[in-house]
Short mmCIF file of N, CA, C and O in Angstrom, two decimals:
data_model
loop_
_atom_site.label_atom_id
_atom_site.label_comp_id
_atom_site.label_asym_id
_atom_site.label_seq_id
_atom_site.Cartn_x
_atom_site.Cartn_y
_atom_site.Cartn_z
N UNK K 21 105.04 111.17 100.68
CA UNK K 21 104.84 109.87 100.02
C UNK K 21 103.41 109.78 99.51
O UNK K 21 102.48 110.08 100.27
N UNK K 22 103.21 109.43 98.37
CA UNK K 22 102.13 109.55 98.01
C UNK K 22 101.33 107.71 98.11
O UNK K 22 101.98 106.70 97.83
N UNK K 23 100.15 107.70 98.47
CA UNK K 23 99.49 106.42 98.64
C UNK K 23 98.10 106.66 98.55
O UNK K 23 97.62 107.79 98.52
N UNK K 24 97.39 105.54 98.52
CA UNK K 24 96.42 105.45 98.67
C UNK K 24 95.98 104.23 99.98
O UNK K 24 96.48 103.13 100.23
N UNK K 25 95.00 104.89 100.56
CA UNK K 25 94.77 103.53 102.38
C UNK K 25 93.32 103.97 101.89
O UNK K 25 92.80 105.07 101.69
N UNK K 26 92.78 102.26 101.75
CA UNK K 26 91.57 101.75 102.07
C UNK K 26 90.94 101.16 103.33
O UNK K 26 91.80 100.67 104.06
N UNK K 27 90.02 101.09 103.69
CA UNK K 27 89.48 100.57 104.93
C UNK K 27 87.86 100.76 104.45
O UNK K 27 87.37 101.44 103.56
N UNK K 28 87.29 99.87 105.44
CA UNK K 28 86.18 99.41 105.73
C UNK K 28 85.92 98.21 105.00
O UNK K 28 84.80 98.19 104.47
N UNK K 29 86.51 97.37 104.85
CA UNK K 29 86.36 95.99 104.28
C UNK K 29 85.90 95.30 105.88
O UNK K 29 85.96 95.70 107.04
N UNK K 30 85.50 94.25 105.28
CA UNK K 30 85.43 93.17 106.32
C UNK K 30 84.69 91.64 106.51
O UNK K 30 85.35 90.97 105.70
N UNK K 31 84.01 91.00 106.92
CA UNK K 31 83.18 89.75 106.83
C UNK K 31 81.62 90.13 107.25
O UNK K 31 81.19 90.18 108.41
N UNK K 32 81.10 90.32 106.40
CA UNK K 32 79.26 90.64 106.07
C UNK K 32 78.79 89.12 105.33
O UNK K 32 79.41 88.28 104.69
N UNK K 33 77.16 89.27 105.84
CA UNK K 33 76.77 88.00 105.40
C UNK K 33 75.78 88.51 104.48
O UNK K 33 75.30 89.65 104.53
N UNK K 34 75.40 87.34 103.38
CA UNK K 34 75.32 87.55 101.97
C UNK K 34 74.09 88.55 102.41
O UNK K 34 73.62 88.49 103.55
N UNK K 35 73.55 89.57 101.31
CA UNK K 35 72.53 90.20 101.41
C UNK K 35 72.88 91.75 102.07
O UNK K 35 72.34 92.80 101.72
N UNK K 36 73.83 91.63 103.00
CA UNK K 36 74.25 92.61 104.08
C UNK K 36 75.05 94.00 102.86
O UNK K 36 74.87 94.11 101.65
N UNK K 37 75.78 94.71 103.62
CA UNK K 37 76.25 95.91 103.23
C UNK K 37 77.47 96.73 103.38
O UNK K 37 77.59 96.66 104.60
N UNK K 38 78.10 97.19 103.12
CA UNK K 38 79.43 97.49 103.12
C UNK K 38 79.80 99.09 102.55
O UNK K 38 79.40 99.48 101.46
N UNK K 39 80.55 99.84 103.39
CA UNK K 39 80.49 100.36 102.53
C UNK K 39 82.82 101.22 102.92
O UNK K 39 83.29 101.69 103.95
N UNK K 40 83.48 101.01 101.51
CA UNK K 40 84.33 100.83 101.62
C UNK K 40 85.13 102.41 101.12
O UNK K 40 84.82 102.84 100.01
N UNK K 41 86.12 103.19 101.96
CA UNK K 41 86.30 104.09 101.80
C UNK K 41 87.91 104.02 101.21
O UNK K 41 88.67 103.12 101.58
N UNK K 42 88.45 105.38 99.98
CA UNK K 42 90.01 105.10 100.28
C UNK K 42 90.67 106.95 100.41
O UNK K 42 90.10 107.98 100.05
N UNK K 43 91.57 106.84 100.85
CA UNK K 43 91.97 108.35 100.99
C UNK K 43 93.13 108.46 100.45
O UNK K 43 94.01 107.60 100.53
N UNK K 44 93.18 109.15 100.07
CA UNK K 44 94.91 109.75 98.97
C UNK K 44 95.31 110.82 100.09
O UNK K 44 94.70 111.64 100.78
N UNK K 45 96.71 110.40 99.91
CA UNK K 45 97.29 111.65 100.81
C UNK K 45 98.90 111.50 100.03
O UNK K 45 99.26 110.48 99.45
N UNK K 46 99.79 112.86 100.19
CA UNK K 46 100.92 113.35 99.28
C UNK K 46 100.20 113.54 98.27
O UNK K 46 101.00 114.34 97.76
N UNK K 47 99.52 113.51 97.65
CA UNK K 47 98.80 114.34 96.20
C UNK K 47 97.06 114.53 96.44
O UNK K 47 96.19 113.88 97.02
N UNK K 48 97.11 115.57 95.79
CA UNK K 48 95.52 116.17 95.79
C UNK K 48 95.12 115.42 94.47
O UNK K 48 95.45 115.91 93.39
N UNK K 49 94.39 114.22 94.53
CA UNK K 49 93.23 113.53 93.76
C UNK K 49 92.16 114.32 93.22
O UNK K 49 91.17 113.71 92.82
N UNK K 50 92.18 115.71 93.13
CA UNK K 50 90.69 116.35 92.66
C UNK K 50 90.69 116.08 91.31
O UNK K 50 89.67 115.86 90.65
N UNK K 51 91.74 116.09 90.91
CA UNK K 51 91.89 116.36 89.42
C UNK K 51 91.96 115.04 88.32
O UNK K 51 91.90 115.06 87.09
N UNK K 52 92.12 113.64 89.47
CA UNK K 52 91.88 112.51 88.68
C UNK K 52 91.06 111.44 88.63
O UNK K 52 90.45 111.44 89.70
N UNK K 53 90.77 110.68 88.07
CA UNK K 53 89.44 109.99 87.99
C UNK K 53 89.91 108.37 89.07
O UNK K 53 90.93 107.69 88.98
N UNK K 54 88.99 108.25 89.81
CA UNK K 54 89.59 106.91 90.95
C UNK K 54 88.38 105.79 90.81
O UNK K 54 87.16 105.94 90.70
N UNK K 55 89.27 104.51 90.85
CA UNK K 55 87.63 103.73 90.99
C UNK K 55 88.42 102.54 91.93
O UNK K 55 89.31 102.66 92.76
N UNK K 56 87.60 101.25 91.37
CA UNK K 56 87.56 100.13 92.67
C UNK K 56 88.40 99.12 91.92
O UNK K 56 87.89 99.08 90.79
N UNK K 57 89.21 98.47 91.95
CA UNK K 57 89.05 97.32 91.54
C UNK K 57 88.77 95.73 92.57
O UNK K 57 88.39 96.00 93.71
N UNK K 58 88.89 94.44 92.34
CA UNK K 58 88.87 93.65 92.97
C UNK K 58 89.81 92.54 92.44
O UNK K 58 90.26 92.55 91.29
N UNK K 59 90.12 91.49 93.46
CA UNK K 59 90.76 90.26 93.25
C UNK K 59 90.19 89.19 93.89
O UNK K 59 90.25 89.31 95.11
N UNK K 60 89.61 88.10 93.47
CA UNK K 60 89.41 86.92 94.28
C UNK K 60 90.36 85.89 94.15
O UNK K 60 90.82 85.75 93.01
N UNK K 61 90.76 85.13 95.03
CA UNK K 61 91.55 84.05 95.05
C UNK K 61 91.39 83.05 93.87
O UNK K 61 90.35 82.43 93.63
N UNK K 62 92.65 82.96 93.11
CA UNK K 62 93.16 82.68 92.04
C UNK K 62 92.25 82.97 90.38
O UNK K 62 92.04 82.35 89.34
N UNK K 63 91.93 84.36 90.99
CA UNK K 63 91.46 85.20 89.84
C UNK K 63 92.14 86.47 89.24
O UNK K 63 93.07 86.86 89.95
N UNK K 64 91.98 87.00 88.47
CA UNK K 64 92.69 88.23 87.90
C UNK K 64 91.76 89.38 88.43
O UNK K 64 90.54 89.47 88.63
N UNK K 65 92.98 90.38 88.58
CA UNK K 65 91.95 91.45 89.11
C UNK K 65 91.45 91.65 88.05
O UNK K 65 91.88 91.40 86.92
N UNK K 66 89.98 92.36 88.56
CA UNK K 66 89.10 92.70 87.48
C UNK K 66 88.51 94.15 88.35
O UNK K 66 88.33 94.39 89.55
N UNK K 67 88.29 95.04 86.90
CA UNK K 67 87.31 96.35 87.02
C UNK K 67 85.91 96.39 88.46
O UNK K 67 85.30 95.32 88.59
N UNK K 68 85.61 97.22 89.14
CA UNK K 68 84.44 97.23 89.55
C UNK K 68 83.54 98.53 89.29
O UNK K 68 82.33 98.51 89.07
N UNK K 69 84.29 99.56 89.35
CA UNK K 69 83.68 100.94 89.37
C UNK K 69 84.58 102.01 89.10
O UNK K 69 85.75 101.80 89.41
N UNK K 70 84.23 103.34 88.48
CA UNK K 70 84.88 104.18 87.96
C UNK K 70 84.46 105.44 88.87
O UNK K 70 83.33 105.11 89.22
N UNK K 71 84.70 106.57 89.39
CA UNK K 71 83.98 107.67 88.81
C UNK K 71 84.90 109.37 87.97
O UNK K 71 85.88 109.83 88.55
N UNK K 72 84.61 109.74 87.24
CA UNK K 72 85.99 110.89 87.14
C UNK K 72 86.20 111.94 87.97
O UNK K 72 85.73 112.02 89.11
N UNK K 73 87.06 112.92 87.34
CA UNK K 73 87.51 113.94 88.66
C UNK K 73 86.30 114.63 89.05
O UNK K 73 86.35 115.14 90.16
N UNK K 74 85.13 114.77 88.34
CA UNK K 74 84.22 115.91 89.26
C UNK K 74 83.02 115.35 89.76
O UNK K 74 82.15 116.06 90.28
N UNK K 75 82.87 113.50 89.59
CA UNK K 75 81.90 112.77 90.15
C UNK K 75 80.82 113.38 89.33
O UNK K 75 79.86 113.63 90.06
N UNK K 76 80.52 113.83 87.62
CA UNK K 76 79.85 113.49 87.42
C UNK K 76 79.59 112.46 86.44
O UNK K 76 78.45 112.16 86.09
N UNK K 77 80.46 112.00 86.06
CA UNK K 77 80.32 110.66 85.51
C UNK K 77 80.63 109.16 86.36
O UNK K 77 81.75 109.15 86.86
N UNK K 78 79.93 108.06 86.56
CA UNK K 78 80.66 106.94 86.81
C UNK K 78 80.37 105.86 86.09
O UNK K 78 79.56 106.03 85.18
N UNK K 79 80.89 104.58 86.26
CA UNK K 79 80.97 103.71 85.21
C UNK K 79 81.04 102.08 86.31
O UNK K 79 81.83 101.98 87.25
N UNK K 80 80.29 101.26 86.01
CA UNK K 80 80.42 100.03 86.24
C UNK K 80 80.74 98.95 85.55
O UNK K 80 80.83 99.10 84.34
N UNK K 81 80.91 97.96 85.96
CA UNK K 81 81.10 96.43 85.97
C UNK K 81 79.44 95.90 86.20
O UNK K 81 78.61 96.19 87.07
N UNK K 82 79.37 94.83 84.81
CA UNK K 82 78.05 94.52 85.29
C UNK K 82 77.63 93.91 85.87
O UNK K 82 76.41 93.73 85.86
N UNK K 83 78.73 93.07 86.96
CA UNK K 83 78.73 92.14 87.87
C UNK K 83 78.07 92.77 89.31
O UNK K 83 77.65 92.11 90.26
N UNK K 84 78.09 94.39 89.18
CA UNK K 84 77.97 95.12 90.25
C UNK K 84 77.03 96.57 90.48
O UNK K 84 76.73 97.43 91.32
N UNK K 85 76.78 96.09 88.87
CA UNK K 85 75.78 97.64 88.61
C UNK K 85 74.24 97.15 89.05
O UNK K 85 73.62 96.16 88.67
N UNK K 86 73.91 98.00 89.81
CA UNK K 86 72.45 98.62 90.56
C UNK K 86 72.87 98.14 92.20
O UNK K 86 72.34 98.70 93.15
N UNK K 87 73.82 97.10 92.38
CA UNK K 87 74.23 97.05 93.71
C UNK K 87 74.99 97.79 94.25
O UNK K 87 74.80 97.85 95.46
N UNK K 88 76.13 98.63 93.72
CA UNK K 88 77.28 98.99 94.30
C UNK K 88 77.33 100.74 93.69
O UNK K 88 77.26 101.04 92.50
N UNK K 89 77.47 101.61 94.71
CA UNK K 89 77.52 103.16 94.39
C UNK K 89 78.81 103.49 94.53
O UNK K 89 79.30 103.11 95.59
N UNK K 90 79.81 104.31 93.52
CA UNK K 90 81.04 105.18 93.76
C UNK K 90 80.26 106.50 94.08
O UNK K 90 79.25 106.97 93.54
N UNK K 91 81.05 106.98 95.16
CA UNK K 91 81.24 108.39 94.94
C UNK K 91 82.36 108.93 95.67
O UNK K 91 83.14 108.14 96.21
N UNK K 92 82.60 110.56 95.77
CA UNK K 92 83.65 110.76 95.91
C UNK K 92 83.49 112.16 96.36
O UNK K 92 82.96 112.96 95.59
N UNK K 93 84.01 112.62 97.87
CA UNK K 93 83.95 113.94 98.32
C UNK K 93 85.91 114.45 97.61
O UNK K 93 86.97 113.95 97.97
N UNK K 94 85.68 115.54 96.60
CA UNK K 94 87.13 116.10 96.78
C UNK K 94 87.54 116.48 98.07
O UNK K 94 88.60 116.01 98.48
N UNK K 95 86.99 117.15 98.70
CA UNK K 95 87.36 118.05 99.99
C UNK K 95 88.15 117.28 100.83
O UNK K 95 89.15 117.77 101.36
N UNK K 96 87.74 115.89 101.03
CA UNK K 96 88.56 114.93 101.69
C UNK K 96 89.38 114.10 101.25
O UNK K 96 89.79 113.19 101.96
N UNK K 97 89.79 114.29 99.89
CA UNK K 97 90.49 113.61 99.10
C UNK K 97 89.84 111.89 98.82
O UNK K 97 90.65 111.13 98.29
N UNK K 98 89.07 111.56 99.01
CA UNK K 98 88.50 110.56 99.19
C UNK K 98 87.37 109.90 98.41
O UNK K 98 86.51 110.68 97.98
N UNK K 99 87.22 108.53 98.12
CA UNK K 99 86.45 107.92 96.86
C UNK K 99 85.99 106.82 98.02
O UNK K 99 86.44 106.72 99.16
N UNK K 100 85.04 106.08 97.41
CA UNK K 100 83.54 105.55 98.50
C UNK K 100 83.21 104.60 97.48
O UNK K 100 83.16 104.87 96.28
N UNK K 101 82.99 103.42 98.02
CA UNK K 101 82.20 102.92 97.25
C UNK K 101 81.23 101.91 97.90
O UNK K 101 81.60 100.74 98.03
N UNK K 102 80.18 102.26 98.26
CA UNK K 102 79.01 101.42 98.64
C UNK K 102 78.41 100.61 98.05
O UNK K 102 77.86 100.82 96.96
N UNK K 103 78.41 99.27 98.80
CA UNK K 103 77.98 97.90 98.20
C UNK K 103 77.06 97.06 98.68
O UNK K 103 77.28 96.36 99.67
N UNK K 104 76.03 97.06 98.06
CA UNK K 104 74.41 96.72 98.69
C UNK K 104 74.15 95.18 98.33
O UNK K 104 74.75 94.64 97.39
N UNK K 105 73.19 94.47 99.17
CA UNK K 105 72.85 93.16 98.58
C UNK K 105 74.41 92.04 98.00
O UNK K 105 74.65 91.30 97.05
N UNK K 106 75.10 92.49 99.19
CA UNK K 106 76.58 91.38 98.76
C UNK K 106 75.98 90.55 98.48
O UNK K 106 74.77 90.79 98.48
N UNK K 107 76.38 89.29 98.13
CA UNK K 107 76.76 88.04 97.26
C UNK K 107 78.54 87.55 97.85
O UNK K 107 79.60 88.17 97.98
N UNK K 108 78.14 86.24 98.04
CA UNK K 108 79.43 85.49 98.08
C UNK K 108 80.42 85.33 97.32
O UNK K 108 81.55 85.08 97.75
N UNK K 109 80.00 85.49 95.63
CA UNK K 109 81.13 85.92 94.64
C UNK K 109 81.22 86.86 94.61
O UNK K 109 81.51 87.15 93.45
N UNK K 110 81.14 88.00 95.39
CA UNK K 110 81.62 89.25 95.82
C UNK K 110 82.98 89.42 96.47
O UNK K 110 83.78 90.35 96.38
N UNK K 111 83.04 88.32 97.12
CA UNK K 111 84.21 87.90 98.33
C UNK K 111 85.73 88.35 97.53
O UNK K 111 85.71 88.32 96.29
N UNK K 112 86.89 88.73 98.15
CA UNK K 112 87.62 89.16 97.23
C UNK K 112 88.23 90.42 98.12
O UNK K 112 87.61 90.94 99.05
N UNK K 113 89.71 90.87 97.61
CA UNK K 113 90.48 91.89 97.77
C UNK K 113 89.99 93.40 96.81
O UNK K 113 89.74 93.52 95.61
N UNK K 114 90.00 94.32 97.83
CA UNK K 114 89.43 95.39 97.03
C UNK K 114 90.55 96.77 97.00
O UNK K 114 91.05 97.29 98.00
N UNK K 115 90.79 97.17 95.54
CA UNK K 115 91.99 97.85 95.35
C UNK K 115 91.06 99.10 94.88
O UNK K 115 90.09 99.16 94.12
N UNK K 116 92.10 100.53 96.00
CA UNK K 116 91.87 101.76 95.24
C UNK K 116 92.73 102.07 93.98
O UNK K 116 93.94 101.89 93.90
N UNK K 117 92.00 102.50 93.09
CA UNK K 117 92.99 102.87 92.25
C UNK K 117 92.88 104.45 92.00
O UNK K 117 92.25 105.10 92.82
N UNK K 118 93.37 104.99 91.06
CA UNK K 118 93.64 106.51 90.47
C UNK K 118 94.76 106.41 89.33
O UNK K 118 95.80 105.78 89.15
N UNK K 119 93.75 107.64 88.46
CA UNK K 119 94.36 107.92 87.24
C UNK K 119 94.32 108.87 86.84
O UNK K 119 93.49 109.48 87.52
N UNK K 120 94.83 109.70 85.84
CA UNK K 120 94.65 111.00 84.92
C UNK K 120 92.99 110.76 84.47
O UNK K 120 92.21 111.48 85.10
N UNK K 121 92.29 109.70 83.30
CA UNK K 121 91.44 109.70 83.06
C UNK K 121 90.82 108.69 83.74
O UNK K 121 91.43 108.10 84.63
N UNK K 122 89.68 108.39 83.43
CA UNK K 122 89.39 107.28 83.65
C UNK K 122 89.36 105.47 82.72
O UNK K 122 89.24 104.30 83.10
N UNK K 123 89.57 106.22 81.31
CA UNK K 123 90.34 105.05 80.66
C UNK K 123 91.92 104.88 81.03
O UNK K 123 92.45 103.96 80.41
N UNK K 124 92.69 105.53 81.86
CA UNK K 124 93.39 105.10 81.96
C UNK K 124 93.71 104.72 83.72
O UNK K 124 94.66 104.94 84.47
N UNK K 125 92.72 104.23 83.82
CA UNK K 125 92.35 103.37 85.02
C UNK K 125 93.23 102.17 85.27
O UNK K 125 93.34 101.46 84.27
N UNK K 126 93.94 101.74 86.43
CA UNK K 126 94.75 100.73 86.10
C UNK K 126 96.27 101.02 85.95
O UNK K 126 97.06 100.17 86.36
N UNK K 127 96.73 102.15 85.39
CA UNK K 127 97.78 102.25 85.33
C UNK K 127 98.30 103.35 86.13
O UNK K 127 99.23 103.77 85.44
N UNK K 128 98.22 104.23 87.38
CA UNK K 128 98.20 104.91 87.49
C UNK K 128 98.62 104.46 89.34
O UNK K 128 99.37 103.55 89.70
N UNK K 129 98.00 105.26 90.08
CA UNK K 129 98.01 104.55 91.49
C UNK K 129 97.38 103.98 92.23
O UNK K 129 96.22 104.35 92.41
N UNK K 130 97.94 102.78 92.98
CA UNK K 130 97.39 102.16 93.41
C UNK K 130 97.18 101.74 95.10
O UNK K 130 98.29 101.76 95.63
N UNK K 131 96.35 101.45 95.85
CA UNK K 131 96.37 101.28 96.94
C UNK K 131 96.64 100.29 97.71
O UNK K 131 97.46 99.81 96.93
N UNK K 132 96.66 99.52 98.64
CA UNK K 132 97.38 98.20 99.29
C UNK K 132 96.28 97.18 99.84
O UNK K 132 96.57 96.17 100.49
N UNK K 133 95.20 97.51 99.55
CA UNK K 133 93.80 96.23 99.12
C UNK K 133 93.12 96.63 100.49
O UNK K 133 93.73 97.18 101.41
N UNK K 134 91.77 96.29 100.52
CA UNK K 134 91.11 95.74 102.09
C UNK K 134 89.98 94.61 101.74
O UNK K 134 89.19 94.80 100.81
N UNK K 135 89.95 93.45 102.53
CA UNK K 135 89.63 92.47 102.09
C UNK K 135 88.43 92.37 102.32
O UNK K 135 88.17 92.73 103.47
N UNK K 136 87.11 91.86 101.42
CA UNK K 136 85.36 91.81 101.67
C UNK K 136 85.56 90.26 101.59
O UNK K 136 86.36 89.55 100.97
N UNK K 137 84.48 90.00 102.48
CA UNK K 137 84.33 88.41 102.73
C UNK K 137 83.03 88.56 102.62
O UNK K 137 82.65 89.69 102.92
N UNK K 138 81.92 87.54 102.16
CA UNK K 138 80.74 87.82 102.02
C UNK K 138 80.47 86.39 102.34
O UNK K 138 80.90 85.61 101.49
N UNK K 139 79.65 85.70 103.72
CA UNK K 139 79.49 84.60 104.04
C UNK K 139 78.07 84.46 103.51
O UNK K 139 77.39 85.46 103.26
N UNK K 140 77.57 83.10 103.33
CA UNK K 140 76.64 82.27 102.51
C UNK K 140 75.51 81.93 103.71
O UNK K 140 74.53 81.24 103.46
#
């Protein structure tokens, strides 16, 4: 079965740090580009971070760029994304995703969320 499981979400207070892992297992991810997305309550998910299959490109959201790092060990099948200096409109469901490219981000697979709370 192929999936994606996130973890390390949780309730950090504003300023604090996070840093949120997802692992693919039934398919080897080396070969496709994975990033972050998010959802806040009664918002649309929206983009956070990209990176492609060989981590040397990544791509942000400018809601999140100079705070928040993707990266991604192949060896462990696994994509990272570290998030510095939270913010309370940070708060929100956080989705792995994966794709062939990375424009085609979003359509591809998806993971079953882990939730960041960022208290004030």
């Amino acid at each position: 079965q192929v999936q994606l499981v996130e973890s390390g979400g949780g309730l950090v207070q504003a300023g604090g740090s996070l840093r949120l892992s997802c692992a693919g297992s039934g398919r080897t991810y080396n070969d496709y580009a994975m990033g972050w997305f998010r959802q806040a309550p009664g918002k649309e998910r929206e983009f956070v971070a990209a990176i492609n299959w060989s981590g040397g490109s990544t791509y942000y959201a400018d809601s999140v760029k100079g705070r928040c790092t993707i990266s991604r060990d192949n060896a462990k099948n696994t994509v990272y994304l570290q998030m510095n200096s939270l913010k309370p409109e940070d708060t929100a469901v956080y989705y792995c995703a994966a794709a062939i490219t990375v424009q085609a981000m979003g359509k591809g697979d998806w993971g079953q969320g882990t939730q960041v709370t960022v208290s004030s």
